[in-house]
Short mmCIF file of C-alpha atoms and ligand atoms in Angstrom, two decimals:
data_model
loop_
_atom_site.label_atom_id
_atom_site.label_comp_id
_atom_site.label_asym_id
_atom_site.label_seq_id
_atom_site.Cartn_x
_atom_site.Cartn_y
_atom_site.Cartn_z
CA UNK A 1 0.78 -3.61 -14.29
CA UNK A 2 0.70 0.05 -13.17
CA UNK A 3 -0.94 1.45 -9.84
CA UNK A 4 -1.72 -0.96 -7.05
CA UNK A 5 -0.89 -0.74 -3.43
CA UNK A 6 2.57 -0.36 -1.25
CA UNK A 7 2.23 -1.84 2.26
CA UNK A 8 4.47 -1.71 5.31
CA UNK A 9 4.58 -3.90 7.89
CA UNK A 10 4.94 -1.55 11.42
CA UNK A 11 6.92 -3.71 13.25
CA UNK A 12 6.37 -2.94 17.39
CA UNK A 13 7.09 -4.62 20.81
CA UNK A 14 5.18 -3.27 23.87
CA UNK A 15 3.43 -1.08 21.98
CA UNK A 16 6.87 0.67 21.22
CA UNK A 17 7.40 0.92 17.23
CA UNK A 18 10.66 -0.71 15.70
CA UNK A 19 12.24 2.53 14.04
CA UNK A 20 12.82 0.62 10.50
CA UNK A 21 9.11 0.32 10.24
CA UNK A 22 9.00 4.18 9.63
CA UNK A 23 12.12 3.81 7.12
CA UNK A 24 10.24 1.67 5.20
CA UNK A 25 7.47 4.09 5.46
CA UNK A 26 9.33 6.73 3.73
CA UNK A 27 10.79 4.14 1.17
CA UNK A 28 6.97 2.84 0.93
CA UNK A 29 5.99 6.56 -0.23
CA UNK A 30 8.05 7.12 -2.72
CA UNK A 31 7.41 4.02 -4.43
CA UNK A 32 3.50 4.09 -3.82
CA UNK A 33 4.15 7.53 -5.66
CA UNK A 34 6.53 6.35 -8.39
CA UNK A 35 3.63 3.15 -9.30
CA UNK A 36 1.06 5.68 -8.84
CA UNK A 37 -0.78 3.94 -6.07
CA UNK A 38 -1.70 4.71 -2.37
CA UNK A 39 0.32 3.72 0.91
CA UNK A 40 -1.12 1.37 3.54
CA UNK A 41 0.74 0.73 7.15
CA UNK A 42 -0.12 -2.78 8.60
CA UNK A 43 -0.28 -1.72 12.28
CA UNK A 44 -0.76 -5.04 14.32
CA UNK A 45 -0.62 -6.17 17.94
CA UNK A 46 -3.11 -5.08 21.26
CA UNK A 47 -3.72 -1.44 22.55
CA UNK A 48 -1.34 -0.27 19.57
CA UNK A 49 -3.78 2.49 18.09
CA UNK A 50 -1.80 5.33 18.91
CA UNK A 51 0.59 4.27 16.37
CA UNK A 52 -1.83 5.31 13.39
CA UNK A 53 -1.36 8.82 13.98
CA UNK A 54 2.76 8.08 13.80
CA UNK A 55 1.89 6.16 10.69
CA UNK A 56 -0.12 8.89 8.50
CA UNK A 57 2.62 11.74 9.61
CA UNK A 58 5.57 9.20 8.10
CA UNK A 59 3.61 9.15 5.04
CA UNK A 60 0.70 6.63 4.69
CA UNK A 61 -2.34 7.22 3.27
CA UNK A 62 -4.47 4.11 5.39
CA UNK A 63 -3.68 2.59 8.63
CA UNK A 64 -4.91 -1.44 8.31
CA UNK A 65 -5.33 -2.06 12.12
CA UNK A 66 -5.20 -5.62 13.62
CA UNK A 67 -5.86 -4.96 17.45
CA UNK A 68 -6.46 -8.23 19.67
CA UNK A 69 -5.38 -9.02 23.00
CA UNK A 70 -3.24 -12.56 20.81
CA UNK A 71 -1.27 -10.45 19.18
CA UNK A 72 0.28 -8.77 22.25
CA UNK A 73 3.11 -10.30 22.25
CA UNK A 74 4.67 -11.58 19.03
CA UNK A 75 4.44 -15.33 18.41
CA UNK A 76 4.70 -16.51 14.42
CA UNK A 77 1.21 -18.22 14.05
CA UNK A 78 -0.83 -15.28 15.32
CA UNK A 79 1.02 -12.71 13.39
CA UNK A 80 1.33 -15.01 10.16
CA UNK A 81 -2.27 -15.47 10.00
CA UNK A 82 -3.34 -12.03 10.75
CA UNK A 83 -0.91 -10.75 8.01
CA UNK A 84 -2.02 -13.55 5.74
CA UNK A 85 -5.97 -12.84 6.21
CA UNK A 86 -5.36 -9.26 5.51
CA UNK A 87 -2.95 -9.86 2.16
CA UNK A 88 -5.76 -11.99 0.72
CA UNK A 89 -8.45 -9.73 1.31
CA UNK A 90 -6.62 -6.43 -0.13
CA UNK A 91 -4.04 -7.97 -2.54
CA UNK A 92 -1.37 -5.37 -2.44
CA UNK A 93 1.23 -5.12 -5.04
CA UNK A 94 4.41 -4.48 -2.44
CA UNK A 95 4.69 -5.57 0.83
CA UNK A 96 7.60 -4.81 2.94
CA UNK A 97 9.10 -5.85 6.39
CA UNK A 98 11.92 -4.85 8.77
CA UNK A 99 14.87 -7.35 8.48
CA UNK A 100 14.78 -7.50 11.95
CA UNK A 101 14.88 -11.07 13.93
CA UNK A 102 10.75 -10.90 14.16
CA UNK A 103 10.78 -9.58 10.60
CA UNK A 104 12.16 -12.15 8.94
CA UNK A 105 10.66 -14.48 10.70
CA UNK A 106 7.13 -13.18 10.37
CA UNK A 107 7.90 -12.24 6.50
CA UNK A 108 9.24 -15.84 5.52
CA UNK A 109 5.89 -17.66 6.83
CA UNK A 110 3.55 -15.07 5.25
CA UNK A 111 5.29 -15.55 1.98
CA UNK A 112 5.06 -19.17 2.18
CA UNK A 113 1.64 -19.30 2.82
CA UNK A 114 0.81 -16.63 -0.15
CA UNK A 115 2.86 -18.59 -1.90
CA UNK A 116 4.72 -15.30 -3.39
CA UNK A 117 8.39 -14.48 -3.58
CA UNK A 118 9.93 -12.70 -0.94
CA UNK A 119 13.71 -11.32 -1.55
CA UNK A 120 15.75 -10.79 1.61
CA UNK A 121 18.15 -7.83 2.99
CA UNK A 122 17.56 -5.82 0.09
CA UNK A 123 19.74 -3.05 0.17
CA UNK A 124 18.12 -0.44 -2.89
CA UNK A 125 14.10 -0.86 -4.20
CA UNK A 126 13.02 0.52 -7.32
CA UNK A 127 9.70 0.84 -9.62
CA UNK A 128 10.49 -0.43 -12.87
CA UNK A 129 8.60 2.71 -15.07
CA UNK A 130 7.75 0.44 -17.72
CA UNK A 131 6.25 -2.37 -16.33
CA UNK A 132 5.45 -1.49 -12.52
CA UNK A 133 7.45 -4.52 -10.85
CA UNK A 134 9.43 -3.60 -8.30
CA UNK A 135 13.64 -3.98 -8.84
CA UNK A 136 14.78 -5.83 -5.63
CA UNK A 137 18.64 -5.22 -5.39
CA UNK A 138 20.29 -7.39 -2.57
CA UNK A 139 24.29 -8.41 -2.52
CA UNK A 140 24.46 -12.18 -3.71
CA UNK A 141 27.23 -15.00 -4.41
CA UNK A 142 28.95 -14.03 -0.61
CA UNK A 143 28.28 -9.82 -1.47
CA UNK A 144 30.70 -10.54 -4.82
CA UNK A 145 27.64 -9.31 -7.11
CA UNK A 146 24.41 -6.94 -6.42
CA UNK A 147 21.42 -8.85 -8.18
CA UNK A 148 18.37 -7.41 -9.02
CA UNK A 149 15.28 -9.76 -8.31
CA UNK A 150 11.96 -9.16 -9.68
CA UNK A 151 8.35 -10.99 -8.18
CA UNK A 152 6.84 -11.65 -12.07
CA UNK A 153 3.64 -14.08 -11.76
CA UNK A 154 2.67 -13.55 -7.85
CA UNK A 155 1.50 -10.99 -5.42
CA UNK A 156 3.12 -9.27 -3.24
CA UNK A 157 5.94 -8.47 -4.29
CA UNK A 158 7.64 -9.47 -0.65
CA UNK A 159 11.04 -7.47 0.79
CA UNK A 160 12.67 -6.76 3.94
CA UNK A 161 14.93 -4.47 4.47
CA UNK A 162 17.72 -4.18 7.30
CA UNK A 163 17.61 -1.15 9.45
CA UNK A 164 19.16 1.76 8.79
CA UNK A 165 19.32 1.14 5.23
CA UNK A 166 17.01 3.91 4.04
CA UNK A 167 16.63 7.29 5.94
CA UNK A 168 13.75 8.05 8.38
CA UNK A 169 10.78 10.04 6.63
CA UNK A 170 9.98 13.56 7.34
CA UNK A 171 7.32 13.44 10.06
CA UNK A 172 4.24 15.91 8.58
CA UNK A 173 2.66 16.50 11.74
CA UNK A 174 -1.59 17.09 11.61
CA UNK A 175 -1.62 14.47 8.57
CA UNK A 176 -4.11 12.07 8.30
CA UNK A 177 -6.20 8.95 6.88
CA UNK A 178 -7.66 6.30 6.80
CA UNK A 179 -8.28 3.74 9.58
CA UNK A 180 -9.14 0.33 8.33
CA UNK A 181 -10.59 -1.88 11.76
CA UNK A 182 -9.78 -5.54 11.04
CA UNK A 183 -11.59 -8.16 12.87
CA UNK A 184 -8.61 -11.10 13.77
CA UNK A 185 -10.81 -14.26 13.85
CA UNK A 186 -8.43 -16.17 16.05
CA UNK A 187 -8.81 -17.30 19.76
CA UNK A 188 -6.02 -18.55 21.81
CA UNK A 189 -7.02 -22.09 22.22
CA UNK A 190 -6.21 -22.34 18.90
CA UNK A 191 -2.72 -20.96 18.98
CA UNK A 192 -0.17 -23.36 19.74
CA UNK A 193 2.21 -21.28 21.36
CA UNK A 194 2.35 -19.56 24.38
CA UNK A 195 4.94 -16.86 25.92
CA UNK A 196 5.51 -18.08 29.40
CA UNK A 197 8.27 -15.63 30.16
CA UNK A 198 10.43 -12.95 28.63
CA UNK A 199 14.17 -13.21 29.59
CA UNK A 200 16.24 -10.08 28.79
CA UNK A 201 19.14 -10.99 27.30
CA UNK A 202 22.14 -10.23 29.99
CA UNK A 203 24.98 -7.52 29.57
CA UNK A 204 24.69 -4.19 27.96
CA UNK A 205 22.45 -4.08 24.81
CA UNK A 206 24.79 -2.88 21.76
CA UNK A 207 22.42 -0.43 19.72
CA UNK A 208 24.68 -0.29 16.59
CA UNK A 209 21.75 0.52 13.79
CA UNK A 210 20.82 3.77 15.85
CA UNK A 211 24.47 4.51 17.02
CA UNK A 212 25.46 8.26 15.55
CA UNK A 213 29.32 7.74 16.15
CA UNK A 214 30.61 4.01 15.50
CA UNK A 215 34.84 3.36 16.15
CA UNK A 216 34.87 0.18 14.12
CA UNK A 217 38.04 -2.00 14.32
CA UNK A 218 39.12 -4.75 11.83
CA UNK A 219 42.34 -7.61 11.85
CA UNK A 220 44.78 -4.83 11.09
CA UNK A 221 44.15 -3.97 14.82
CA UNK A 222 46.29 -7.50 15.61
CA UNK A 223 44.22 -8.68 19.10
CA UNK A 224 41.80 -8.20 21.73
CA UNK A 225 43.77 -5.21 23.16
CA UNK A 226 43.11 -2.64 19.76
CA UNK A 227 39.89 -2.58 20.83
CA UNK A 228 40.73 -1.42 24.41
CA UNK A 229 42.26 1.69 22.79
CA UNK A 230 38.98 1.95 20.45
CA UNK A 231 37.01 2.10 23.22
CA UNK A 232 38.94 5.11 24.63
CA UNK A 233 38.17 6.93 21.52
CA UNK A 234 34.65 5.78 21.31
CA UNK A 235 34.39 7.28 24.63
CA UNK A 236 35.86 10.55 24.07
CA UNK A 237 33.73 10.63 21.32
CA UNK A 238 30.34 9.22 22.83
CA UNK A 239 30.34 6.56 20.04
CA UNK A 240 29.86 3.30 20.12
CA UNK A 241 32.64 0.02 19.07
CA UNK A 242 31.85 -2.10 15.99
CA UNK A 243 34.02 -4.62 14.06
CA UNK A 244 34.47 -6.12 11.05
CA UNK A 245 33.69 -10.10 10.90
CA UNK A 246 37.74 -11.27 11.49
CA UNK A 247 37.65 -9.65 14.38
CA UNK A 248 34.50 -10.56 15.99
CA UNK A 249 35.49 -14.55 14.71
CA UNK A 250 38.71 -14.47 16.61
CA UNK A 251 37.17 -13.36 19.49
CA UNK A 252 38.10 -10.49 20.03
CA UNK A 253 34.79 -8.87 20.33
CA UNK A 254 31.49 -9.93 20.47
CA UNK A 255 28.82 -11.11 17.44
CA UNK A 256 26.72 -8.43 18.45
CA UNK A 257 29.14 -5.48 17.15
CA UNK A 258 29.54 -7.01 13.65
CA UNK A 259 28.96 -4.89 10.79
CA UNK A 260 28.46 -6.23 7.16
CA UNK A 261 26.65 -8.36 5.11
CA UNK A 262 26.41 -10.77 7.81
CA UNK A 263 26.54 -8.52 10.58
CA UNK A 264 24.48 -5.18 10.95
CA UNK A 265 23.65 -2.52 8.56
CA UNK A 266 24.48 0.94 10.30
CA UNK A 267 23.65 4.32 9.44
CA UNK A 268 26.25 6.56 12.12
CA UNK A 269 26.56 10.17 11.02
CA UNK A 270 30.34 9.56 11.38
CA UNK A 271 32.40 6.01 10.77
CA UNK A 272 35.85 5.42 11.84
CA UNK A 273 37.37 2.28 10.24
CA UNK A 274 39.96 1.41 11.71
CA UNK A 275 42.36 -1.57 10.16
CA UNK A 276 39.83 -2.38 8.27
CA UNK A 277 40.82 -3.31 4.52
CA UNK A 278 36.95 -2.19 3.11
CA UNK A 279 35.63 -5.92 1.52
CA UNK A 280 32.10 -5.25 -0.14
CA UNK A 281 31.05 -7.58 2.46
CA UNK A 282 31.74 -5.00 4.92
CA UNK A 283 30.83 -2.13 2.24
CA UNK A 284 27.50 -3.27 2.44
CA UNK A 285 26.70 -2.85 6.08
CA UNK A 286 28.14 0.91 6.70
CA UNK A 287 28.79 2.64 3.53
CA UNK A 288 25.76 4.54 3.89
CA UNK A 289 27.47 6.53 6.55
CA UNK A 290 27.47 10.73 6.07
CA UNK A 291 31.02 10.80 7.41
CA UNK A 292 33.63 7.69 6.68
CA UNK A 293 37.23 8.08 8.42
CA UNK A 294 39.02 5.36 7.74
CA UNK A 295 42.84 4.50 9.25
CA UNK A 296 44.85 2.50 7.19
CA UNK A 297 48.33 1.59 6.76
CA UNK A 298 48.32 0.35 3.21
CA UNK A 299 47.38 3.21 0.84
CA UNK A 300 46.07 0.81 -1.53
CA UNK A 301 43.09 -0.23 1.07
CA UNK A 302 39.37 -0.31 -0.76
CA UNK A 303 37.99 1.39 2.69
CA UNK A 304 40.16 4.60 1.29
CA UNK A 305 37.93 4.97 -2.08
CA UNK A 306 34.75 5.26 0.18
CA UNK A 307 36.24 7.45 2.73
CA UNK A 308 35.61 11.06 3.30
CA UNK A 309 38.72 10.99 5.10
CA UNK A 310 41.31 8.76 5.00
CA UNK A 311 44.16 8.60 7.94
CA UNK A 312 47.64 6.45 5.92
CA UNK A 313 49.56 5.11 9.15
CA UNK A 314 49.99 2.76 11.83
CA UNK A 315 46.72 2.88 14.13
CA UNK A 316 49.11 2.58 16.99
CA UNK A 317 50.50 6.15 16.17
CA UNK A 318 47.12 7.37 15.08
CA UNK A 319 44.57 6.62 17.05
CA UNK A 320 46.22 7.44 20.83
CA UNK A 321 46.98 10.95 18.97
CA UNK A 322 43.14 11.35 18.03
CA UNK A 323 41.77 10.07 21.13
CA UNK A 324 43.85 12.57 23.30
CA UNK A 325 42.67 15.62 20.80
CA UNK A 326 39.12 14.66 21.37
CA UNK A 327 39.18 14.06 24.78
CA UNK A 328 41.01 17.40 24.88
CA UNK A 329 38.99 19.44 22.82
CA UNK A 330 35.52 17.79 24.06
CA UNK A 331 36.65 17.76 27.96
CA UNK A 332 36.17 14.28 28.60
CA UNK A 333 39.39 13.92 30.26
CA UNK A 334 39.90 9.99 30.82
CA UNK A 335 38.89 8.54 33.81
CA UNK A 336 42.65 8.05 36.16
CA UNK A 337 42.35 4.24 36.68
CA UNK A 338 41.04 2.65 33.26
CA UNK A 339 38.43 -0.31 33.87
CA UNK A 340 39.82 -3.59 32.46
CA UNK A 341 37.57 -4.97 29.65
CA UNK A 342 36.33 -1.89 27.87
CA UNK A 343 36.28 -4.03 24.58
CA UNK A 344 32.58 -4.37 24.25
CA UNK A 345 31.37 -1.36 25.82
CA UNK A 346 29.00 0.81 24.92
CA UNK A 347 29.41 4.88 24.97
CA UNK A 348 26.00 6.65 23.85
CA UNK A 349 25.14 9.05 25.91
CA UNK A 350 21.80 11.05 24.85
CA UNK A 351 21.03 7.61 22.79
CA UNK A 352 16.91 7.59 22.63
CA UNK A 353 16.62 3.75 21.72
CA UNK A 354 13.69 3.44 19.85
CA UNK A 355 13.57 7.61 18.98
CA UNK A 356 13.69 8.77 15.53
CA UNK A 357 16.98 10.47 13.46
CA UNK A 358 15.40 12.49 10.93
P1 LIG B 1 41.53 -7.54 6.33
O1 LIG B 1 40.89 -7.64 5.01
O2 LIG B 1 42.59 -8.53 6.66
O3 LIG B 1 42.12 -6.07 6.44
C1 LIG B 1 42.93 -5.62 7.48
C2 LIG B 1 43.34 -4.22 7.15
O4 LIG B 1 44.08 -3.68 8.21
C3 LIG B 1 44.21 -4.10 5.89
O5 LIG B 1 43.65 -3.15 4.99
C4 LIG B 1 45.53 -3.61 6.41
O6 LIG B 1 46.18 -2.73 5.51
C5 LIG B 1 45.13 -2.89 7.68
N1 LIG B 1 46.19 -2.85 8.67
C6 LIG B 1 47.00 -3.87 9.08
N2 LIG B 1 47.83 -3.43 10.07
C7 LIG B 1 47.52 -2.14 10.28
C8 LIG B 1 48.01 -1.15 11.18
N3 LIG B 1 48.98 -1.43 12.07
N4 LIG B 1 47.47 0.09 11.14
C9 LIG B 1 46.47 0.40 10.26
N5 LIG B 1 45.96 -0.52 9.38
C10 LIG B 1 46.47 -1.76 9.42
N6 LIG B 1 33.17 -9.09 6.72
C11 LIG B 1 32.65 -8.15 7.54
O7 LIG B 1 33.37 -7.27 8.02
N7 LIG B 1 31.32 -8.19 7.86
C12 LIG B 1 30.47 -9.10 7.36
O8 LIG B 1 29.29 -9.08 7.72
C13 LIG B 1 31.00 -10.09 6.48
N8 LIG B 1 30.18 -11.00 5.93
C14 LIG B 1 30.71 -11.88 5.02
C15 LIG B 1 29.85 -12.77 4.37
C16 LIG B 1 30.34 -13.65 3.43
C17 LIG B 1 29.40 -14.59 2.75
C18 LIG B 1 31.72 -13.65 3.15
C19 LIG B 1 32.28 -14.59 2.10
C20 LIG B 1 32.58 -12.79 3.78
C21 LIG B 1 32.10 -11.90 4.73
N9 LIG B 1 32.92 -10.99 5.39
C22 LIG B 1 32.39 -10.06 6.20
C23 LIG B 1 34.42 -11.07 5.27
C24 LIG B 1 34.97 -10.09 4.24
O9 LIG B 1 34.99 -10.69 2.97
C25 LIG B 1 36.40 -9.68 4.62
O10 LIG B 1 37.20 -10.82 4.73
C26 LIG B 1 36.48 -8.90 5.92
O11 LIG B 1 35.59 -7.81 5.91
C27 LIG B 1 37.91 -8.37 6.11
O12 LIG B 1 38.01 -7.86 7.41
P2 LIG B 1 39.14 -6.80 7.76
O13 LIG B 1 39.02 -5.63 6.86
O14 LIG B 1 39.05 -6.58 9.22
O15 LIG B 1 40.48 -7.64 7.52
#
């Protein structure tokens, strides 16, 4: 079954795009170009035009555009349906969605209702040259194995895909297609949700999957108080503190800085592991990295077989010794009275949440 259409789902909140909806977009092209077949973005939500233009310079050849005052905020029966409606009418081969928390929640109902499969986290996608199905890989049996899932009998062929698992696309500025208008037949009487409010979550937002420096800390750290030296170096550094799952389950640090198969998939230009032994669960989620460091005392440690560079010692001799350099040789002297609580932080200065890292 050769040919056939790739479709990505462009995940947006406000009008602002999700930045793993133009990963996917990039990923989208080279498969739509590997089966032979053309590239359509699923742009939904109200007054979200403008993000056409975005969509044909990341690589698609049609924009499918769903623009109705119910879908301006997301809510899963709206959504479903309009995704659902549009599926049935254009039957694409592929169709792929952010593993983000409205991804997978959006992606799980449509694929129900299609009655397709839909293979979760997948962490490599692949056109199978001689029969067109697409090669899902995704870790399985607790990250032990990578398994390879194919969608045989129905259509799509569903994914998501974490961020930061494939690199943002080339923007080609000036390129264009086509706009496909879709009429969402759905008034809100008939919905059976409604957003009352939106609460923003309290405390500093931790922006791991578009973090460029990460200072990631594991058990070998031995309490709550490694971290307050991480978050030195993260701030010498202007990086931002991640952990491994131990760490973040003995409370030491919070969920939202986990990194793994359970926690987030990151992308940093450098990693620094520190104390952390390297389990594929943890593989999974930041080997991807440009630049691993890793600081180990036990030269045996998995983490050193991945690492660009690998640091053999006590992090208590190590890291104090690397945070002063830095803070030397970047002249970010540290501030004279140290806040308590710097676990948890976050450094990024110059972070553009929601910008694009080509
Ligand atoms: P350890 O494996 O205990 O390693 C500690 C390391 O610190 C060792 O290498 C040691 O040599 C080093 N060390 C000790 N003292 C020092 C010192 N003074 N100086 C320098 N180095 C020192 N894990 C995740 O991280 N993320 C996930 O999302 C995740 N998901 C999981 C999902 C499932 C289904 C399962 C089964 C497991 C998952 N895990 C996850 C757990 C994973 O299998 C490992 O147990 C975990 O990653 C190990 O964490 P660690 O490297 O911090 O600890």
């Amino acid at each position: 079954m050769k040919g056939g259409e790739v479709w990505v789902f462009i995940e947006q909140s406000g009008g602002r795009s999700h930045p793993v909806s133009w990963e996917l977009l990039g990923e989208g092209r080279r498969l739509a170009d590997s089966l032979g077949g053309g590239l359509s973005a699923l742009v939904m939500g109200a007054g979200i035009a403008h993000l056409a233009r975005e969509a044909f310079e990341s690589g698609a050849d049609r924009v499918i555009l769903i623009d109705d005052p119910v879908l301006e905020r997301y809510r899963n029966h709206p959504y479903a349906r309009a995704m659902t409606e549009v599926c049935r009418k254009y039957q694409p081969q592929i169709l792929l969605v952010g593993a983000t928390t409205l991804g997978r929640d959006l992606a799980g109902t449509v694929a129900t209702e299609l009655e397709t499969g839909l293979t979760a986290d997948c962490t490599s996608l692949e056109v199978d040259q001689e029969n067109g199905l697409l090669r899902q890989t995704r870790p399985a049996f607790g990250g032990n194995i990578m398994a390879t899932i194919l969608c045989k009998d129905h259509r799509p062929q569903m994914a998501t895909v974490r961020p930061r698992v494939f690199r943002m696309p080339k923007l080609q500025p000036g390129r264009q297609g086509e706009i496909v208008l879709w009429p969402l037949d759905l008034t809100e009487d008939e919905i059976p949700t409604k957003v009352l409010e939106v609460v923003q979550e309290a405390g500093a937002p931790v922006y791991l999957d578009k973090a460029e420096i990460i200072v990631s800390g594991g058990r070998g750290l031995g309490g709550p108080q490694g971290f307050e030296e991480l978050g030195h170096l993260a701030r010498a550094l202007g990086g931002t503190l991640a952990a491994s799952r131990p760490a973040v389950e003995a409370g030491w640090i919070s969920a939202a800085h986990q990194v793994g198969q359970t926690g987030q998939t990151v992308r940093p230009k450098i990693y620094i592991a520190v104390g952390i032994s390297g389990a594929i669960q943890h593989l999974v989620g930041m080997q991807n990295s440009d630049v691993i460091v890793a600081v180990n005392s036990d030269p045996e440690a998995p983490i050193l077989r991945v690492a660009t560079y690998g640091l053999v010692g006590d992090w208590r001799r190590i890291i104090p010794k690397l945070t002063s350099e830095f803070e030397r040789q970047l002249n970010r002297p540290r501030p004279q009275e140290a806040e308590p609580g710097l676990a948890g932080r976050l450094f990024q200065p110059g972070l553009n949440p929601g910008g694009r890292k080509n």
